[in-house]
């Protein structure tokens, strides 16, 4: 607790930016959410599951907006320092002014920058290779469930010179891409969680019964859902405070302390480890804004890469210590059109 108080006092003496960066991504309803990185063959932007979902959207009805959660889990009691920090952040979250909801003709806008590490299966006896892809994602969604998704891929980099040489030997396949899709009314799903219970025990009960969002049983999944809801753009301050309180009571959460997100903004972090992946959530303890997350492999991870065939791409495959995913949540607010920010 002393370490947490020291961190908080240092933040109290700073002017922190008043951003609202709960960034969203898409998932197909009523199918299970695709929040977690996958070890199955995937398309390039694994953290953006609407790429997988849109092909089936007509059968399912609509694509919902929501951010994949961090891979959290663990065993044992809650870290007292982590619990103390989360309770303090809960009070800060509940005290924030409510954010405006978009009106007719307006959109909830979010922007995030991410980086993910992948394994590419070259096939035909060629060497497989690993690479990282940066991505900038902008999302607009209106109350009528219309909107736009713009993804801009950045320059690809390789983990080693051997990886780059293997890419050249495979014919230098295109790995980066840019997508720009516009959706009509009803093609996305505008979600409002501001009416969830503000009592932490009531909220925990609903989450554990999977009545808010679906998923398997377990504390790690409950933490996963809490984070998913914290990243929803339109959630009231009172609900956000209750979500932090729920997280503070879950076993397995660890206190990390002072750190910074990928853009260099200072924050404090908690971490959770589940199935060989340690994910750090970075937030501003003064405003309770989520700044970013980082997922790191804690053990060597491999799959039967040949099962996907030539050209298959896998996430969460690599040596222990590999940064599997890193995201920075930059901007969120209300925009007047799908061609402008807040």
mmCIF file with all atom_site columns, C-alpha atoms in Angstrom, residues 8 12 87-97 237 241 284-288:
data_model
loop_
_atom_site.group_PDB
_atom_site.id
_atom_site.type_symbol
_atom_site.label_atom_id
_atom_site.label_alt_id
_atom_site.label_comp_id
_atom_site.label_asym_id
_atom_site.label_entity_id
_atom_site.label_seq_id
_atom_site.pdbx_PDB_ins_code
_atom_site.Cartn_x
_atom_site.Cartn_y
_atom_site.Cartn_z
_atom_site.occupancy
_atom_site.B_iso_or_equiv
_atom_site.pdbx_formal_charge
_atom_site.auth_seq_id
_atom_site.auth_comp_id
_atom_site.auth_asym_id
_atom_site.auth_atom_id
_atom_site.pdbx_PDB_model_num
ATOM 1  C CA . UNK A 1 8   ? -0.561  8.265  -6.431  1.00 0.00 ? 8   UNK A CA 1
ATOM 2  C CA . UNK A 1 12  ? -1.459  14.174 -7.879  1.00 0.00 ? 12  UNK A CA 1
ATOM 3  C CA . UNK A 1 87  ? -10.228 0.710  -5.137  1.00 0.00 ? 87  UNK A CA 1
ATOM 4  C CA . UNK A 1 88  ? -8.643  4.145  -5.282  1.00 0.00 ? 88  UNK A CA 1
ATOM 5  C CA . UNK A 1 89  ? -9.068  4.209  -9.057  1.00 0.00 ? 89  UNK A CA 1
ATOM 6  C CA . UNK A 1 90  ? -12.684 3.103  -8.580  1.00 0.00 ? 90  UNK A CA 1
ATOM 7  C CA . UNK A 1 91  ? -13.373 6.224  -6.517  1.00 0.00 ? 91  UNK A CA 1
ATOM 8  C CA . UNK A 1 92  ? -11.659 8.393  -9.115  1.00 0.00 ? 92  UNK A CA 1
ATOM 9  C CA . UNK A 1 93  ? -13.641 6.769  -11.934 1.00 0.00 ? 93  UNK A CA 1
ATOM 10 C CA . UNK A 1 94  ? -16.957 7.329  -10.175 1.00 0.00 ? 94  UNK A CA 1
ATOM 11 C CA . UNK A 1 95  ? -16.091 10.998 -9.558  1.00 0.00 ? 95  UNK A CA 1
ATOM 12 C CA . UNK A 1 96  ? -15.411 11.807 -13.225 1.00 0.00 ? 96  UNK A CA 1
ATOM 13 C CA . UNK A 1 97  ? -17.962 13.905 -15.138 1.00 0.00 ? 97  UNK A CA 1
ATOM 14 C CA . UNK A 1 237 ? -18.789 6.936  -14.290 1.00 0.00 ? 237 UNK A CA 1
ATOM 15 C CA . UNK A 1 241 ? -16.258 2.746  -10.584 1.00 0.00 ? 241 UNK A CA 1
ATOM 16 C CA . UNK A 1 284 ? -3.991  6.889  -15.112 1.00 0.00 ? 284 UNK A CA 1
ATOM 17 C CA . UNK A 1 285 ? -4.799  6.599  -11.377 1.00 0.00 ? 285 UNK A CA 1
ATOM 18 C CA . UNK A 1 286 ? -5.933  10.208 -11.242 1.00 0.00 ? 286 UNK A CA 1
ATOM 19 C CA . UNK A 1 287 ? -8.601  10.040 -13.959 1.00 0.00 ? 287 UNK A CA 1
ATOM 20 C CA . UNK A 1 288 ? -9.108  6.249  -14.198 1.00 0.00 ? 288 UNK A CA 1
#
